[in-house]
Amino acid sequence: MNIHEYQAQELLNRFEVPTPRGKAASTPDEAEAAARWLGINNMVLKAQIHAGGRGKGTFKNGLKGGVQVCKTASQVRELAAKMLGEVLVTKQTGAEGRLVRKVMVAEAKDIERELYVAILLDRARGCPMLLASVHGGMDIEAVAEEHPESIVRESIHPALGLQPYQTRKIARQLGFPSSQMRAACRLFHSLYQAFTKLDCSLVEINPLVVTKGGEVLALDAKFGFDDNALFRHPEIVELRDVNEEDPREVEASKIGLNYIGLDGDIGCMVNGAGLAMATMDIIKFYGGNPANFLDVGGGADEEQVTGAFKILLADKRTKAVLVNIFGGIMKCDVIAQGIISAAKAVGMKVPLVVRLEGTNVEEGRRLLKESGLALQAATDLADAARRAVAAAKGA
């Protein structure tokens, strides 16, 4: 789950991470009111979408940049009217872009340096890691690719937490002078507190800025949360903006399914994340393109299977559906009956390929054969992939 920048700023303030003052707005009137509340003549107006690269993005109405510097409240209102309700296209959104429903009006700071700091979960080491770079700003992805040596890493012991010597070490590597060392170390510590107490998978500050007045501020922030821990944070769940998510993923989450949309044309329904990954791999191996990752789990019922079919078929690009189920906890005959009922309920209009294996597999295959559905029963995974690819290509 991700949140907007203005929401991230509110969370940072909760943990005393210093940020510029700002407010979110949903209308030009609200944006103007926020500008008057700030009472300054140096402001920045930021489109609020779940994607990076906003500053270099372009609106489909022709406006250049999702981040604009403004001098007056009337100018804020004018630009907000051009952003709200319009689609912003950035490197991360793809050509379809994202609809801007909110903007943020904040103080514009006189920046001397832009840095990058993040705390994330290092899955290889099984502990949090603090990443930092002297190169912050809009092109951090290019920095990681072209100048990996400029990124410093500090592993954090999960029991001991971020230690003072580590914050001082990172601050020195980022070139903070003694006059700014305490502020930088305090910010790193507060950032780690936010990371742990909110059960985050990522907290990213880009850029972390040093102003010409010597302030050390988190200018922009991104949070990623561990979905498995959200039951502990109902206040975080309330921040979810489903308008920023793939509608298919939203529907899947409502019925307890794990779904990620891709750009292919072969819909996949599989039980088990590892088997789902293998299924997508073998589809690619035989020249096809998976339309999604969909793990229905080991205990999916008929209602969930029906919901899964509806989600797969809602994608107009889907030209074939491959169901790959290994019946372990659930028996294959039960799964087959669920597939038959679901396929009839949604009215399958694209080729359906089914591969079953596991307990009671022969009975499951018999049910599929006698179902009257226009489906293809595969003998193994390779056969299923070949059939699905051929069906998607109209062969």
XYZ file of C-alpha atoms in Angstrom:
395
model
C 0.000 0.000 0.000
C 1.244 3.488 -0.922
C 0.093 6.930 0.156
C 0.231 10.463 -1.229
C 2.980 12.971 -0.495
C 0.783 15.176 1.685
C -0.188 12.125 3.752
C 3.467 11.110 4.027
C 4.307 14.594 5.284
C 1.676 14.253 7.998
C 3.212 10.950 9.110
C 6.718 12.445 9.122
C 5.527 15.328 11.273
C 4.049 12.791 13.692
C 7.584 11.457 14.229
C 9.125 14.948 14.326
C 10.865 14.674 10.975
C 11.217 18.317 9.835
C 9.320 19.178 6.628
C 8.181 22.401 4.920
C 4.712 23.615 5.876
C 1.978 22.661 3.449
C -1.650 21.695 2.877
C -3.535 19.494 0.409
C -6.372 20.794 -1.745
C -9.036 19.193 -3.926
C -10.304 22.362 -5.656
C -8.763 25.602 -6.940
C -10.558 27.458 -4.115
C -8.983 25.190 -1.499
C -5.563 25.621 -3.124
C -5.895 29.406 -2.990
C -6.995 29.232 0.657
C -3.958 27.067 1.485
C -1.679 29.607 -0.198
C -3.196 32.438 1.836
C -2.796 30.343 4.996
C 0.937 30.000 4.264
C 1.139 33.780 3.919
C 4.348 33.799 1.893
C 5.317 34.719 -1.673
C 7.469 31.683 -2.427
C 5.383 28.520 -2.753
C 5.373 25.259 -4.654
C 2.307 23.523 -6.069
C 2.599 19.734 -6.420
C 0.254 17.300 -8.177
C -0.568 14.362 -5.899
C -0.307 10.994 -7.652
C 1.306 7.676 -6.747
C 4.217 8.058 -9.160
C 7.612 9.701 -9.271
C 9.084 12.074 -11.830
C 6.244 14.576 -11.450
C 8.518 17.568 -11.941
C 9.454 16.395 -15.438
C 5.984 15.103 -16.253
C 3.527 16.595 -18.746
C -0.226 17.016 -18.463
C -2.318 15.885 -21.383
C -3.704 19.425 -21.565
C -0.190 20.646 -22.402
C 0.933 21.978 -19.009
C 4.588 21.120 -18.418
C 5.511 19.821 -14.976
C 3.507 18.472 -12.060
C 5.527 20.662 -9.700
C 5.190 24.428 -10.154
C 6.734 27.366 -8.265
C 4.235 30.125 -7.462
C 4.515 33.634 -6.039
C 0.895 34.546 -5.284
C -2.301 32.874 -4.114
C -4.019 33.788 -7.389
C -1.234 32.091 -9.339
C -1.669 28.986 -7.169
C -5.377 28.998 -7.955
C -4.774 29.390 -11.697
C -2.270 26.523 -11.886
C -4.342 24.283 -9.590
C -7.255 24.694 -12.014
C -4.997 23.414 -14.802
C -3.825 20.406 -12.737
C -6.947 19.168 -10.961
C -9.039 16.803 -13.026
C -6.268 16.469 -15.618
C -4.030 13.503 -16.489
C -0.319 13.749 -15.668
C 2.121 11.543 -17.586
C 5.540 10.717 -16.100
C 8.188 8.045 -16.680
C 6.606 5.966 -13.934
C 2.958 6.257 -14.978
C 3.358 5.064 -18.551
C 1.600 6.678 -21.497
C -1.827 6.385 -19.861
C -0.797 8.735 -17.034
C -2.648 9.364 -13.765
C -5.631 11.584 -13.041
C -4.787 14.350 -10.538
C -7.463 14.615 -7.856
C -5.471 16.542 -5.260
C -2.643 19.060 -5.165
C -0.375 20.145 -2.346
C 0.553 23.762 -1.647
C 3.786 24.052 0.347
C 6.621 26.377 1.233
C 9.280 26.648 -1.445
C 12.717 26.490 0.110
C 15.929 28.151 -1.062
C 17.884 24.936 -1.600
C 21.645 24.630 -1.361
C 21.989 20.825 -1.604
C 19.715 17.918 -2.583
C 20.418 14.491 -1.074
C 18.738 11.110 -0.998
C 17.936 8.986 2.077
C 15.837 5.847 2.420
C 15.264 3.050 4.888
C 14.090 -0.232 3.413
C 13.969 -3.907 4.187
C 17.074 -5.730 2.984
C 15.616 -9.169 2.347
C 18.998 -10.726 1.564
C 20.362 -9.838 5.034
C 17.032 -10.014 6.846
C 17.325 -6.570 8.370
C 16.531 -2.915 7.661
C 19.050 -0.911 5.646
C 19.677 2.802 5.397
C 20.571 3.998 1.897
C 21.867 7.469 1.178
C 23.446 9.432 -1.650
C 24.815 12.923 -2.196
C 22.858 12.869 -5.464
C 19.191 13.473 -4.701
C 16.312 14.766 -6.792
C 14.347 13.644 -9.798
C 16.947 11.407 -11.457
C 17.880 9.132 -8.558
C 17.183 6.035 -10.713
C 19.814 7.211 -13.195
C 22.264 7.825 -10.337
C 21.817 4.249 -9.084
C 22.471 2.923 -12.569
C 25.317 5.195 -13.657
C 27.054 5.984 -10.332
C 26.380 3.094 -7.934
C 29.523 3.984 -5.992
C 27.846 7.207 -4.829
C 25.227 5.264 -2.845
C 26.210 4.423 0.737
C 24.595 1.579 2.674
C 24.328 0.917 6.373
C 22.729 -2.290 7.699
C 20.661 -1.869 10.858
C 20.537 -4.599 13.497
C 16.822 -5.437 13.949
C 17.166 -5.842 17.723
C 19.503 -2.913 18.421
C 18.030 -0.452 15.958
C 19.802 2.455 14.289
C 22.745 3.410 16.478
C 24.084 6.968 17.021
C 27.468 6.073 15.529
C 25.715 4.909 12.376
C 23.792 8.172 11.961
C 27.041 10.136 12.428
C 28.789 7.886 9.920
C 26.104 8.462 7.260
C 26.012 12.197 7.977
C 29.782 12.441 7.450
C 29.579 10.442 4.222
C 26.920 12.860 2.971
C 29.198 15.789 3.713
C 27.274 17.428 6.541
C 29.421 19.979 8.415
C 29.555 19.944 12.207
C 26.959 22.732 12.385
C 24.380 20.502 10.652
C 25.479 17.130 12.043
C 23.015 17.075 14.957
C 20.031 17.985 12.767
C 20.943 15.327 10.197
C 21.432 12.593 12.811
C 18.167 13.484 14.516
C 16.350 13.265 11.188
C 17.823 9.815 10.415
C 16.799 8.566 13.853
C 13.249 9.921 13.515
C 12.975 8.361 10.078
C 13.928 4.974 11.513
C 11.318 5.363 14.254
C 8.672 5.974 11.605
C 9.894 2.949 9.627
C 9.638 0.535 12.556
C 6.574 1.842 14.389
C 4.477 2.018 11.207
C 5.623 -1.418 9.941
C 7.015 0.024 6.721
C 8.741 -1.783 3.906
C 10.139 1.540 2.644
C 10.511 5.138 3.777
C 12.179 7.285 1.133
C 13.137 10.960 1.344
C 13.926 12.362 -2.077
C 15.122 14.966 -1.918
C 16.457 15.513 1.563
C 17.503 19.155 1.312
C 19.856 21.525 3.025
C 18.623 25.100 2.664
C 20.855 28.131 2.331
C 19.801 28.971 5.874
C 21.225 25.660 7.127
C 17.947 23.785 7.661
C 17.875 20.029 7.024
C 14.414 19.101 5.708
C 12.534 16.199 4.168
C 11.191 17.904 1.055
C 9.385 14.912 -0.474
C 8.620 11.492 0.968
C 7.375 8.094 -0.103
C 6.088 5.356 2.205
C 5.552 1.686 1.453
C 3.769 -0.437 4.066
C 3.801 -4.140 4.845
C 0.245 -5.180 3.949
C 0.455 -8.076 6.401
C 0.826 -5.607 9.298
C -1.914 -3.176 8.328
C -4.333 -4.771 10.796
C -2.272 -3.001 13.474
C -2.664 0.373 11.782
C -6.291 1.198 10.961
C -5.287 4.862 10.716
C -2.943 3.956 7.845
C -5.591 1.871 6.074
C -7.828 4.956 6.067
C -5.206 6.747 3.962
C -5.593 4.278 1.088
C -6.610 5.896 -2.200
C -8.078 3.142 -4.390
C -8.343 5.619 -7.260
C -4.554 5.363 -7.576
C -4.595 1.569 -7.802
C -5.378 -0.857 -10.597
C -9.162 -1.525 -10.297
C -8.516 -5.228 -10.847
C -6.094 -5.313 -7.907
C -8.643 -3.516 -5.738
C -11.351 -6.059 -6.613
C -8.965 -8.956 -5.983
C -8.049 -7.621 -2.539
C -11.754 -7.476 -1.610
C -12.106 -11.247 -2.019
C -8.728 -12.165 -0.565
C -6.794 -12.802 -3.776
C -3.274 -11.725 -4.691
C -3.379 -10.045 -8.103
C -0.903 -7.932 -10.074
C -1.837 -6.690 -13.512
C 0.669 -7.025 -16.368
C 0.549 -6.034 -20.038
C 0.146 -9.421 -21.746
C -2.889 -11.224 -23.187
C -2.954 -14.603 -21.374
C -4.877 -14.489 -18.106
C -3.400 -16.723 -15.404
C -5.144 -18.249 -12.380
C -2.825 -20.322 -10.203
C -2.688 -21.494 -6.596
C 0.622 -20.653 -4.931
C 2.990 -17.764 -5.596
C 5.875 -20.002 -6.696
C 3.688 -21.930 -9.129
C 2.275 -18.646 -10.424
C 5.785 -17.359 -11.162
C 6.693 -20.636 -12.885
C 3.505 -20.428 -14.949
C 4.334 -16.926 -16.153
C 7.888 -18.022 -16.965
C 6.790 -20.945 -19.084
C 4.235 -18.824 -20.931
C 7.093 -16.482 -21.866
C 9.257 -19.470 -22.791
C 6.700 -20.607 -25.369
C 6.365 -17.132 -26.863
C 3.362 -15.761 -24.983
C 2.805 -12.870 -22.585
C 1.012 -13.252 -19.229
C -1.669 -10.671 -18.509
C -1.355 -10.955 -14.756
C -0.055 -12.640 -11.644
C -3.002 -14.188 -9.771
C -2.538 -16.447 -6.761
C -5.850 -17.829 -5.444
C -4.127 -19.659 -2.596
C -4.582 -23.207 -1.386
C -8.059 -22.815 0.053
C -9.961 -20.850 -2.576
C -13.710 -21.503 -2.657
C -16.146 -21.330 -5.562
C -16.963 -17.682 -4.849
C -13.297 -16.706 -5.022
C -12.729 -18.687 -8.215
C -15.746 -16.980 -9.792
C -14.403 -13.606 -8.692
C -11.015 -14.491 -10.145
C -12.549 -15.308 -13.534
C -14.452 -12.019 -13.513
C -11.241 -10.093 -12.821
C -9.355 -11.920 -15.583
C -12.083 -11.311 -18.135
C -12.471 -7.656 -17.154
C -9.142 -7.066 -18.906
C -10.125 -6.484 -22.539
C -6.647 -7.531 -23.668
C -7.169 -11.092 -22.419
C -7.326 -13.500 -25.382
C -7.007 -16.758 -23.428
C -7.109 -17.956 -19.813
C -4.775 -20.545 -18.313
C -5.801 -22.191 -15.040
C -2.922 -24.058 -13.406
C -3.916 -25.712 -10.114
C -2.065 -28.190 -7.937
C -4.594 -29.836 -5.631
C -2.968 -30.418 -2.292
C -5.032 -28.958 0.530
C -8.014 -28.812 -1.826
C -8.871 -31.881 -3.892
C -8.834 -31.636 -7.680
C -12.458 -32.723 -8.053
C -13.572 -29.896 -5.762
C -11.426 -27.427 -7.700
C -12.763 -28.701 -11.030
C -16.333 -28.212 -9.886
C -15.489 -24.671 -8.803
C -13.906 -23.920 -12.190
C -16.951 -25.296 -14.031
C -19.438 -23.309 -11.947
C -17.382 -20.137 -12.202
C -16.873 -20.433 -15.962
C -20.600 -20.910 -16.499
C -21.446 -18.025 -14.170
C -19.235 -15.489 -15.960
C -19.927 -16.745 -19.480
C -16.464 -17.558 -20.820
C -15.964 -16.033 -24.279
C -12.228 -16.656 -24.609
C -10.366 -19.988 -24.835
C -9.883 -21.698 -21.481
C -6.966 -24.041 -20.795
C -6.946 -26.019 -17.532
C -4.127 -28.013 -16.031
C -4.899 -29.973 -12.866
C -2.541 -32.099 -10.799
C -2.692 -33.603 -7.321
C -5.235 -35.408 -5.135
C -8.252 -36.858 -7.002
C -6.870 -35.522 -10.281
C -8.555 -38.193 -12.436
C -11.985 -37.343 -11.040
C -11.269 -33.655 -11.567
C -10.312 -34.243 -15.195
C -13.451 -36.317 -15.726
C -15.628 -33.494 -14.420
C -13.942 -31.019 -16.744
C -14.344 -33.358 -19.729
C -18.051 -33.862 -19.058
C -18.779 -30.229 -18.185
C -19.875 -29.228 -21.643
C -17.562 -26.236 -21.529
C -15.346 -25.378 -24.489
C -12.169 -25.841 -22.506
C -8.893 -27.588 -23.174
C -7.591 -29.997 -20.548
C -3.785 -30.027 -20.520
C -1.698 -33.030 -19.499
C 1.132 -31.055 -17.906
C 2.375 -27.482 -17.455
C 4.320 -27.376 -20.716
C 1.300 -28.642 -22.622
C -0.897 -26.047 -20.879
C 1.462 -23.210 -21.779
C 1.694 -24.283 -25.429
C -2.099 -24.506 -25.705
C -2.652 -21.128 -24.046
C -0.087 -19.374 -26.249
C -1.571 -20.937 -29.384
C -5.101 -19.964 -28.300
C -4.065 -16.375 -27.615
C -2.509 -16.163 -31.069
C -5.632 -17.621 -32.662
C -3.817 -20.731 -33.839
